[in-house]
Short mmCIF file of C-alpha atoms in Angstrom, two decimals:
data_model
loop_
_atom_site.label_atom_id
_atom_site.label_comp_id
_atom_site.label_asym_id
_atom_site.label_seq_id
_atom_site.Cartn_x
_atom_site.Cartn_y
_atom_site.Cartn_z
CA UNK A 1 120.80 78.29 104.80
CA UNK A 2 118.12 76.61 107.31
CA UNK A 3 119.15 77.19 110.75
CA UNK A 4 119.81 74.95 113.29
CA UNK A 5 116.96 74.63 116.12
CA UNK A 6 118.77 76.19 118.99
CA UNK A 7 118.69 79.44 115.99
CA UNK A 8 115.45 79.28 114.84
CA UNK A 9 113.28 82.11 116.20
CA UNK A 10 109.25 83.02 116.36
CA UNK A 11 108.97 86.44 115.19
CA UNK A 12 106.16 88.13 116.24
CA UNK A 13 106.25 91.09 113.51
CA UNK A 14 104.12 94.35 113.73
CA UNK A 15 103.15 95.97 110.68
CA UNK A 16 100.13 97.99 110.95
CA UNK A 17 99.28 98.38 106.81
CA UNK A 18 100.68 94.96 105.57
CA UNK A 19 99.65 93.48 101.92
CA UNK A 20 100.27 90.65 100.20
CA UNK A 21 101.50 91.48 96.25
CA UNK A 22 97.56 90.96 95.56
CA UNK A 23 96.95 94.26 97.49
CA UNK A 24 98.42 98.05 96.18
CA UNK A 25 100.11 98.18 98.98
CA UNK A 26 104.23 98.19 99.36
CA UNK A 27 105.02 94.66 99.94
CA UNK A 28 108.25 94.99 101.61
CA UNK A 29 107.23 93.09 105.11
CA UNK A 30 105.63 90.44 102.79
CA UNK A 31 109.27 89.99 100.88
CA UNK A 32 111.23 89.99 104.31
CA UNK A 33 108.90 87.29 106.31
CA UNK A 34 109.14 85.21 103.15
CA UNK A 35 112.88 84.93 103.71
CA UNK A 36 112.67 84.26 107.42
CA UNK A 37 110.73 81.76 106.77
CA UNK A 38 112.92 80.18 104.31
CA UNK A 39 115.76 80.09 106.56
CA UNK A 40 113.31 78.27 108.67
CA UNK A 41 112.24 80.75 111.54
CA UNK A 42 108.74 81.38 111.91
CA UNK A 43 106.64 84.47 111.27
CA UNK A 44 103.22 85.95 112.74
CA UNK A 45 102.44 89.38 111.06
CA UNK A 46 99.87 91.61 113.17
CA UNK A 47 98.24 93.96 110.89
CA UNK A 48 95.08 96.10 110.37
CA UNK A 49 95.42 96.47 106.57
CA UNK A 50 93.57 99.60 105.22
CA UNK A 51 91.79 100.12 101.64
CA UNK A 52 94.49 99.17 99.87
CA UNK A 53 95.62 96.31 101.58
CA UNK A 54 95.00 92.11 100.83
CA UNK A 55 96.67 90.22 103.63
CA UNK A 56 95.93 87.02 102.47
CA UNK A 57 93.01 85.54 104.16
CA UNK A 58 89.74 84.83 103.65
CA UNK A 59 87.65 83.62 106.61
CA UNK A 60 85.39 85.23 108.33
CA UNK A 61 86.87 88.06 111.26
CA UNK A 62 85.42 86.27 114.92
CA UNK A 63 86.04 88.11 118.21
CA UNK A 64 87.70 91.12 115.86
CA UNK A 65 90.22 89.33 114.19
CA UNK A 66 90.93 86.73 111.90
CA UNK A 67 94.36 84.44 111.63
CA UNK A 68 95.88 82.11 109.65
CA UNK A 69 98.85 80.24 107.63
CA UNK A 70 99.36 81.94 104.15
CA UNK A 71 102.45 79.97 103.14
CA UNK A 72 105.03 77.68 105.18
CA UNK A 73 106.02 79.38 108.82
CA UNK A 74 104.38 82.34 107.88
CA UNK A 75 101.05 83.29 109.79
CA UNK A 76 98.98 86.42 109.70
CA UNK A 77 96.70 87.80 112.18
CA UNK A 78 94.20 90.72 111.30
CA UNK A 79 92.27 93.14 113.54
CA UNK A 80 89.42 93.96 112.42
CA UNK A 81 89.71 98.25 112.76
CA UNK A 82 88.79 99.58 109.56
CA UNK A 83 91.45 102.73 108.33
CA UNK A 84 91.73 105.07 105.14
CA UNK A 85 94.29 107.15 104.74
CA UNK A 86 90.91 110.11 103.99
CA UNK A 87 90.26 109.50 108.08
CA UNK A 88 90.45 112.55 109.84
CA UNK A 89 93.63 113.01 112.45
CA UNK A 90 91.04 112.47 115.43
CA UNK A 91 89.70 109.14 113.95
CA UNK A 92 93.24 107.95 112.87
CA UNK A 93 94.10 108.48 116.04
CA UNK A 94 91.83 106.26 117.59
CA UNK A 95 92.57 103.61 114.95
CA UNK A 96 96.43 103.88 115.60
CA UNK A 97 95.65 103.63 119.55
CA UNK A 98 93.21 100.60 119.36
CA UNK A 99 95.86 98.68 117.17
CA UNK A 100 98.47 99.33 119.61
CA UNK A 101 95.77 98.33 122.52
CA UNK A 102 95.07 94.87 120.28
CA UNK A 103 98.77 94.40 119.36
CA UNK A 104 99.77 94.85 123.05
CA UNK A 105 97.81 91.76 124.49
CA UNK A 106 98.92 89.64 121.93
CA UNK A 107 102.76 90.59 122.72
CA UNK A 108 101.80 89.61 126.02
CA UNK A 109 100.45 86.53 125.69
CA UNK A 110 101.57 85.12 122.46
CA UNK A 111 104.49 82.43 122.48
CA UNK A 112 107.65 83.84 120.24
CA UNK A 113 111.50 85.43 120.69
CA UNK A 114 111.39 88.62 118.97
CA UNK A 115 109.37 91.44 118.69
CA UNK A 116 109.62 93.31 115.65
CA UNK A 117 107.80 96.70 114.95
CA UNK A 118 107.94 98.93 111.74
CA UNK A 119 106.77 102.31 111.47
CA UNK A 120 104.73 104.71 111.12
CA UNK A 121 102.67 104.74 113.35
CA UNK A 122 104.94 105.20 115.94
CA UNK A 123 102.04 103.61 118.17
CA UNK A 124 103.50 100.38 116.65
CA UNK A 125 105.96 99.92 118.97
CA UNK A 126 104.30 99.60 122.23
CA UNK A 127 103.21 96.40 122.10
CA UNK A 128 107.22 95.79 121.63
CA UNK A 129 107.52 97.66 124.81
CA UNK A 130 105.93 95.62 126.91
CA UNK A 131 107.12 92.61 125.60
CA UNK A 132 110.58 94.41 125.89
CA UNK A 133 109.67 94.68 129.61
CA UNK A 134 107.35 92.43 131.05
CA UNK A 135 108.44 89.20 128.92
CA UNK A 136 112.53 90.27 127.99
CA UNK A 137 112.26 89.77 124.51
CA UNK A 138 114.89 91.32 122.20
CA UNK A 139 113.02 94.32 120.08
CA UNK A 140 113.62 95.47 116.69
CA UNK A 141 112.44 98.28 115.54
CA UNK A 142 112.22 99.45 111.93
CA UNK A 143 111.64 103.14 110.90
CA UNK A 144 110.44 104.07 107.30
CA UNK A 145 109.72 107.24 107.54
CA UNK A 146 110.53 110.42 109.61
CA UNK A 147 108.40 110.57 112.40
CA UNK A 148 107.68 112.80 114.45
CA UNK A 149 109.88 115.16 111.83
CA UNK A 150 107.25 114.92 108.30
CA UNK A 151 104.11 115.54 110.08
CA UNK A 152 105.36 118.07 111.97
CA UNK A 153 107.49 119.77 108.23
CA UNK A 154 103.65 118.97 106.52
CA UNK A 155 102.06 121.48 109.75
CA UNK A 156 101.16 119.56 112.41
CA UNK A 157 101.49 121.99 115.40
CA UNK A 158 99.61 120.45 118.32
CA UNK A 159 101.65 119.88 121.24
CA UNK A 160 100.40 116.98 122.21
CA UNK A 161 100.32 114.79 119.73
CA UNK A 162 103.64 116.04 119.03
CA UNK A 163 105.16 115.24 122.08
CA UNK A 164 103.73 112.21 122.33
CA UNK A 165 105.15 110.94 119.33
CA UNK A 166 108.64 112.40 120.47
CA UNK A 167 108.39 109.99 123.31
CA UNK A 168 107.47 107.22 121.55
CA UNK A 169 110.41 107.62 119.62
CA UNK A 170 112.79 108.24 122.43
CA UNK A 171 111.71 105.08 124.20
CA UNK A 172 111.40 102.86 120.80
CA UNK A 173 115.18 103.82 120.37
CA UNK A 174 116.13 103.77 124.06
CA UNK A 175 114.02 100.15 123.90
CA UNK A 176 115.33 98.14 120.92
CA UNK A 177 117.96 95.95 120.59
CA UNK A 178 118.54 96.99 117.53
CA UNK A 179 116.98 100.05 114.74
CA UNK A 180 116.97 99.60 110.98
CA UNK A 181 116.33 103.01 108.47
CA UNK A 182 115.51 102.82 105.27
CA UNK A 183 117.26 105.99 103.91
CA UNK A 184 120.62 107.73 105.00
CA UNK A 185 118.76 110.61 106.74
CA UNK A 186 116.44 108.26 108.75
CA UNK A 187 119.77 106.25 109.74
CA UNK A 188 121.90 109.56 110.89
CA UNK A 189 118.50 110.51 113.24
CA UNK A 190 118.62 106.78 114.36
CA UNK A 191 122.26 107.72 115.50
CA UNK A 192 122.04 110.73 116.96
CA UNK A 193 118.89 109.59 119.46
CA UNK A 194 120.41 105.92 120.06
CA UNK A 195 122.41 105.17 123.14
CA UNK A 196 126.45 104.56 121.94
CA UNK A 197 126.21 101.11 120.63
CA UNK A 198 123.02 100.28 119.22
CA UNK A 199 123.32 98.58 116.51
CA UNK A 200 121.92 100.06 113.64
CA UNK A 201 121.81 99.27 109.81
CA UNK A 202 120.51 101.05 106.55
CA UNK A 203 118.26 98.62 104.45
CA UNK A 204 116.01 100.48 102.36
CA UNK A 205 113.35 99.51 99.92
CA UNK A 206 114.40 97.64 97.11
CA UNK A 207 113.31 96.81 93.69
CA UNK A 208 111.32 93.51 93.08
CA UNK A 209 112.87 92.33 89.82
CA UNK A 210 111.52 88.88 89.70
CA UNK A 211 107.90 90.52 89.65
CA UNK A 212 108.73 92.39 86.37
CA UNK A 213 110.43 89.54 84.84
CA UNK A 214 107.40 87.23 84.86
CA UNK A 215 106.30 86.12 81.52
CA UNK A 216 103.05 86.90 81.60
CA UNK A 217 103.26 90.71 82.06
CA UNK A 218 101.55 92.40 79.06
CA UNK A 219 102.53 96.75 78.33
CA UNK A 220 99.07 97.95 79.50
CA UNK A 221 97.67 101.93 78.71
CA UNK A 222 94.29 102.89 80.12
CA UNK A 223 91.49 104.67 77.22
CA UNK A 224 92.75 107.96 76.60
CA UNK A 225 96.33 107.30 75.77
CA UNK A 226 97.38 105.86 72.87
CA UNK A 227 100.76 103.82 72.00
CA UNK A 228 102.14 106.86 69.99
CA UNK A 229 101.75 108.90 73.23
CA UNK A 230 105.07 109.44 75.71
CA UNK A 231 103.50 108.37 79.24
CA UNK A 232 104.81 109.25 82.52
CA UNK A 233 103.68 107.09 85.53
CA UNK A 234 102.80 108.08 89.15
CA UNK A 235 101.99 105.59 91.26
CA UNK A 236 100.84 105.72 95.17
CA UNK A 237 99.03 107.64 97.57
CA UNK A 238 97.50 111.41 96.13
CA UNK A 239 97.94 112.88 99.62
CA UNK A 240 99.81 116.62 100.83
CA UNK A 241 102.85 114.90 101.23
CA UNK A 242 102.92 114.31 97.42
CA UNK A 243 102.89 117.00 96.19
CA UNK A 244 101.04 116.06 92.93
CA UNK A 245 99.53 120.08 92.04
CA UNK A 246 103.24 120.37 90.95
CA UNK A 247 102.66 117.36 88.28
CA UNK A 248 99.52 119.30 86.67
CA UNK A 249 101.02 122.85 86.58
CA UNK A 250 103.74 120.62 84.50
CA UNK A 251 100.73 119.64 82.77
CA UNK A 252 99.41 123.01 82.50
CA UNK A 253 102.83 124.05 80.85
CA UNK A 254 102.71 121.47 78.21
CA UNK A 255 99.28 122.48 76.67
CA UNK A 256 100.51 126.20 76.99
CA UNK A 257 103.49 124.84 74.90
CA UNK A 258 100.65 122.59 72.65
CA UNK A 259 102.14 119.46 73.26
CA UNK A 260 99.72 117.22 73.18
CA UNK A 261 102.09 113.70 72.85
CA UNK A 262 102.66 113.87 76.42
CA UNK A 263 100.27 112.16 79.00
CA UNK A 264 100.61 112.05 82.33
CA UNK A 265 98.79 108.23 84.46
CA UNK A 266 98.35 108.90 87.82
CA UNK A 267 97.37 105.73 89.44
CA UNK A 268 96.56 105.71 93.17
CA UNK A 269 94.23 107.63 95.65
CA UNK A 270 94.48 109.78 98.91
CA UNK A 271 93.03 113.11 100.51
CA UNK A 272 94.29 115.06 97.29
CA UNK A 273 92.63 112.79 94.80
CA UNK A 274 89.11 114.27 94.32
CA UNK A 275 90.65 118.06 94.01
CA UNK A 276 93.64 117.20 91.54
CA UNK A 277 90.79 115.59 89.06
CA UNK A 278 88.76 118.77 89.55
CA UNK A 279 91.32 120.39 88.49
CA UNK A 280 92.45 118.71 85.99
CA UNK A 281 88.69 119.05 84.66
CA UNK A 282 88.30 123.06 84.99
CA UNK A 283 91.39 123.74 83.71
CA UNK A 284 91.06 120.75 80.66
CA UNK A 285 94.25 118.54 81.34
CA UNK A 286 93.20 116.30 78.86
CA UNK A 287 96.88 115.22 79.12
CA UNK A 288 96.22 113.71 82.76
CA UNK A 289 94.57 110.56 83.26
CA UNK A 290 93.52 109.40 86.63
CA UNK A 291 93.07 105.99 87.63
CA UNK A 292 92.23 104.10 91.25
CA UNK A 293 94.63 101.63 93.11
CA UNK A 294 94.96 98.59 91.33
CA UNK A 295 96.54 95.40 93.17
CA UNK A 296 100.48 95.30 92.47
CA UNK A 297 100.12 91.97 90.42
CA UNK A 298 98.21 94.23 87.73
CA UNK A 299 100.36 97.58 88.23
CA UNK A 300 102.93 95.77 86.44
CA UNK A 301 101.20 95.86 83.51
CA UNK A 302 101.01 99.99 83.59
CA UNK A 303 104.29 100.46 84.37
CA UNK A 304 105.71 97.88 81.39
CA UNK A 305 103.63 100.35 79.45
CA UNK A 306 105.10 103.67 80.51
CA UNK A 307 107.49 105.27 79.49
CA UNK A 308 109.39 107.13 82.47
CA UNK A 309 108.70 106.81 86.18
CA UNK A 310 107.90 110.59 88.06
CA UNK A 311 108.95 110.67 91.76
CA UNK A 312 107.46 113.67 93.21
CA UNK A 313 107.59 115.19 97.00
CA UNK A 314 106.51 118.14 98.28
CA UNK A 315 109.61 120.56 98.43
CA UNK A 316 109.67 119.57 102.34
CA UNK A 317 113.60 119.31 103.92
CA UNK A 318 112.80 116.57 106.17
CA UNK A 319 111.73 114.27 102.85
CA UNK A 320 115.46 114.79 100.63
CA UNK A 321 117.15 111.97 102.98
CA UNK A 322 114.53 110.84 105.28
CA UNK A 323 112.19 109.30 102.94
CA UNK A 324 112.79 105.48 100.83
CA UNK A 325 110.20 105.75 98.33
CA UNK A 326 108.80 102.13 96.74
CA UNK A 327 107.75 103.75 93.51
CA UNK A 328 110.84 104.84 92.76
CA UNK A 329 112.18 101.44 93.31
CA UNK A 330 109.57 99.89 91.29
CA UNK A 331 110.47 102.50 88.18
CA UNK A 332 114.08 100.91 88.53
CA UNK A 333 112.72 97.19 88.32
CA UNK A 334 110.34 97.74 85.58
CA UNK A 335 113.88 99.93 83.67
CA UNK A 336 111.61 103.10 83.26
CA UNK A 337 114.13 106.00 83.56
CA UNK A 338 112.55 108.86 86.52
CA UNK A 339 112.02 112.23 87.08
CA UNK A 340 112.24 113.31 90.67
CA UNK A 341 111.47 117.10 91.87
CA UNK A 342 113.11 117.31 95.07
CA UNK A 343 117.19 117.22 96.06
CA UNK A 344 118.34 114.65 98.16
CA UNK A 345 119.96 110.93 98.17
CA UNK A 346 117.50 109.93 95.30
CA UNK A 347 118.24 112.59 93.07
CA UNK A 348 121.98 112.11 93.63
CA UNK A 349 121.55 108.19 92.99
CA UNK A 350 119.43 109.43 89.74
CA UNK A 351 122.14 112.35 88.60
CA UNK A 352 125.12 109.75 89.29
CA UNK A 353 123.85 106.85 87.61
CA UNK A 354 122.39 108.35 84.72
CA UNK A 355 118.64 107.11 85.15
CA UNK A 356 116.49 110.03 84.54
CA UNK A 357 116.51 113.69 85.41
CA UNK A 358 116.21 115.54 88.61
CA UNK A 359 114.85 118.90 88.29
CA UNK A 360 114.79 121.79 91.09
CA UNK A 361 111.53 122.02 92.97
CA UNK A 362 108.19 124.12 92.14
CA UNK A 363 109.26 124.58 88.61
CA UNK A 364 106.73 123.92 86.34
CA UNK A 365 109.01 124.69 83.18
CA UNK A 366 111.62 122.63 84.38
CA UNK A 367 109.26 120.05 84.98
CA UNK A 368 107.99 120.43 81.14
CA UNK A 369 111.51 120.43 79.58
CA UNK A 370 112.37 117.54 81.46
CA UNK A 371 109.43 115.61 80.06
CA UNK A 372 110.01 116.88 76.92
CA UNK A 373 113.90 116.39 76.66
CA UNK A 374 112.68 112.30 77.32
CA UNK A 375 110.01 112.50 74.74
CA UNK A 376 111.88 114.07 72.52
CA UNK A 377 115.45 111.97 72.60
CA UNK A 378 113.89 108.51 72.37
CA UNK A 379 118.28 107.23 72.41
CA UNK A 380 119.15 108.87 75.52
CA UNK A 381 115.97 108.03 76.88
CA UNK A 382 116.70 104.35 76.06
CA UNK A 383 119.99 104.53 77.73
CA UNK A 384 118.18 105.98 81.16
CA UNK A 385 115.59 102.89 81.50
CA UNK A 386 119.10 100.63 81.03
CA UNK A 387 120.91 102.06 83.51
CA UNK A 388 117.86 102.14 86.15
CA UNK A 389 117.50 98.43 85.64
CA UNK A 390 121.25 97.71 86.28
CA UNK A 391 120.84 100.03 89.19
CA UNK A 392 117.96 98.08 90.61
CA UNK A 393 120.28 94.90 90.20
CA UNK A 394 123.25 96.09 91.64
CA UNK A 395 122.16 97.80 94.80
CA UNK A 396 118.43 97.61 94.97
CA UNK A 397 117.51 94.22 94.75
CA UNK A 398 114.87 93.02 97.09
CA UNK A 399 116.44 89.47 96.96
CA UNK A 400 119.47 91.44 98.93
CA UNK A 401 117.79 93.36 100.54
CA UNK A 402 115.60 90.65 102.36
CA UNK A 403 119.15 88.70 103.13
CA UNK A 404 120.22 91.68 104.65
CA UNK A 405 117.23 91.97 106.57
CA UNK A 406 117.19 88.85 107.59
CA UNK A 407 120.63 88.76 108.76
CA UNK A 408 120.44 91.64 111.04
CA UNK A 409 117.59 90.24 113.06
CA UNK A 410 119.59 86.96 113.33
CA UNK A 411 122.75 88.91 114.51
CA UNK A 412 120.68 90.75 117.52
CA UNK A 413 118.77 87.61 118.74
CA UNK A 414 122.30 86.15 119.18
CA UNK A 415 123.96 88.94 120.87
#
């Protein structure tokens, strides 16, 4: 429902890697500005964007940065700082700072009523510090993935950087008005560092069903796999996090066993890229096929033509309820049923609900008789991709989740 105009707020909304559904990026902040602006508040977005980002304008950057309106109430403004997720830690450093440095002048001199920040970076929230502050405007603050707790379980060790993003936690949880997690682990951390009170809500990623319902979707397979081949889908960023040497030693294990039906599309790019296709080369994976980022509107395509969804982490403690993952969320849209390689909340939503298999960690057999039971038992298989679609529609949609969203940030400005 539109609000009235004593309700209406200007939402100045920090997002560091933003993307319109013409970028590969996640489009979650895209989905959630949409509905603000549809209840009739208004949006501004500050973002960077990286490589795989499209933010939705095309004039020319002046000064640094470019603006404008890319539908009704909904403004973007982009600084021009170049980022890829290959940058060293030094360099993203510098790019995370001088974000925060641009972000922070416009929080102090931009009109609006609510800052809202979502991270990582955890450098994202200062600008909502100061207008916390300086201006006393309520702050939100959004976390979607455990920081400073994953780069610190993936080996960072320098005690700097680490405590530095300790207190930028402390104060963005201290600071807000209000926190929102996307997963139950990020929620019970949330908790435990928030003064008694805050309010704090679990949203997490959701499944875009109205984007894999379009007519115009056609089952696409890249050269090298055929129609009669079983294909299993990974789609996203090839970094350590990932965990993707654990897909081709699965790979490995299926030429051992000569099964040759099998392929594996990874589609995506990251740090880990260039040495899993060497790999895959000296050790002939014909089975693997590696493709490049390819805008979300077109990733459709690949995934109606797949035939299960793989959600794979690196066995890492601080990922089995701290992480929201949108490719799993996107295998639940599209009905593809998933394998996932890791315990935690997604494996127990994926054992209780019937929609694929979830195998122990670092077990390349496991791994191979997983993909083989799905090959193999086209009927059960069937029933999988079923029940991940009616899973995505009952608690996943993004139409929800956006409500939700939306909601919460409505509930804080009034209280």
């Amino acid at each position: 429902p539109l609000q009235s105009l004593m309700d209406v707020m200007k939402i100045l909304y920090f997002h560091q890697y933003f993307s319109t559904p013409k970028g590969a990026n996640g489009t979650r902040s895209y989905e959630m500005a949409l509905e603000l602006t549809r209840r009739g508040h208004e949006v501004c977005i500050v973002c960077c964007g990286d490589e795989r980002s499209e933010v939705g304008l095309d004039k020319a950057f002046r000064l640094g940065s470019r603006e404008g309106e890319i539908a009704k109430g909904f403004r973007v403004i982009q600084l021009k700082i170049p980022y890829a997720n290959k940058f060293s830690l030094a360099k993203r450093a510098m790019v995370f700072m001088a974000f925060a440095a641009f972000s922070t002048f416009l929080a102090l001199t931009r009109k609006f009523d609510m800052a809202f920040s979502t991270s990582p970076p955890l450098t994202i929230s200062a600008p909502c510090f100061f207008a916390k502050i300086f201006r006393r405007k309520k702050f939100v603050f959004e976390v979607r993935d455990p920081w400073p707790e994953s780069p610190k379980a993936l080996g960072l060790k320098n005690p700097v950087i680490l405590g530095i993003m300790s207190a930028l936690e402390w104060m963005s949880h201290r600071l807000a008005d209000g926190c929102i997690g996307l997963s139950p682990g990020i929620v019970d951390g949330i908790k435990r560092k928030s003064p008694v009170g805050k309010k704090v809500i679990m949203i997490p990623n959701g499944s875009d069903i109205g984007l894999f319902d379009q007519g115009d979707i056609t089952p696409k397979r890249p050269d090298g796999i055929s129609q009669d081949d079983f294909v299993a889908i990974f789609t996203g960023a090839h970094g350590e996090a990932n965990g993707l040497g654990k897909v081709l030693d699965a790979a490995a294990e299926l030429k051992r066993r000569r099964n040759s039906r099998i392929k594996i599309l990874f589609i995506g790019g990251g740090k880990q890229k260039n040495l899993l296709v060497r790999r895959a080369e000296e050790e002939m994976l014909d089975n693997c096929v590696f493709m490049d980022f390819v805008p979300k509107t077109e990733l459709t395509n690949y995934l109606k033509g797949a035939d299960a969804g793989l959600q794979v982490l690196k066995d890492c403690k601080a990922f089995y309820y701290g992480t929201s993952p949108n490719k799993f969320f996107d295998y639940l849209a599209v009905g593809l049923p998933v394998i996932n390689n890791y315990p935690g909340w997604v494996a127990d939503l994926i054992s209780e609900n019937n929609c694929g298999l979830a195998i122990p960690p670092d077990d390349p057999n496991a791994f191979a008789d997983a993909l083989e039971n799905m090959a193999g038992h086209p009927d059960k298989t069937k029933i999988m991709a079923k029940n991940a679609r009616i899973l995505a529609e009952k608690e996943f949609s993004r139409t929800d989740q956006a409500a939700a969203f939306a909601d919460f940030l409505e509930q804080v400005n009034k209280s």
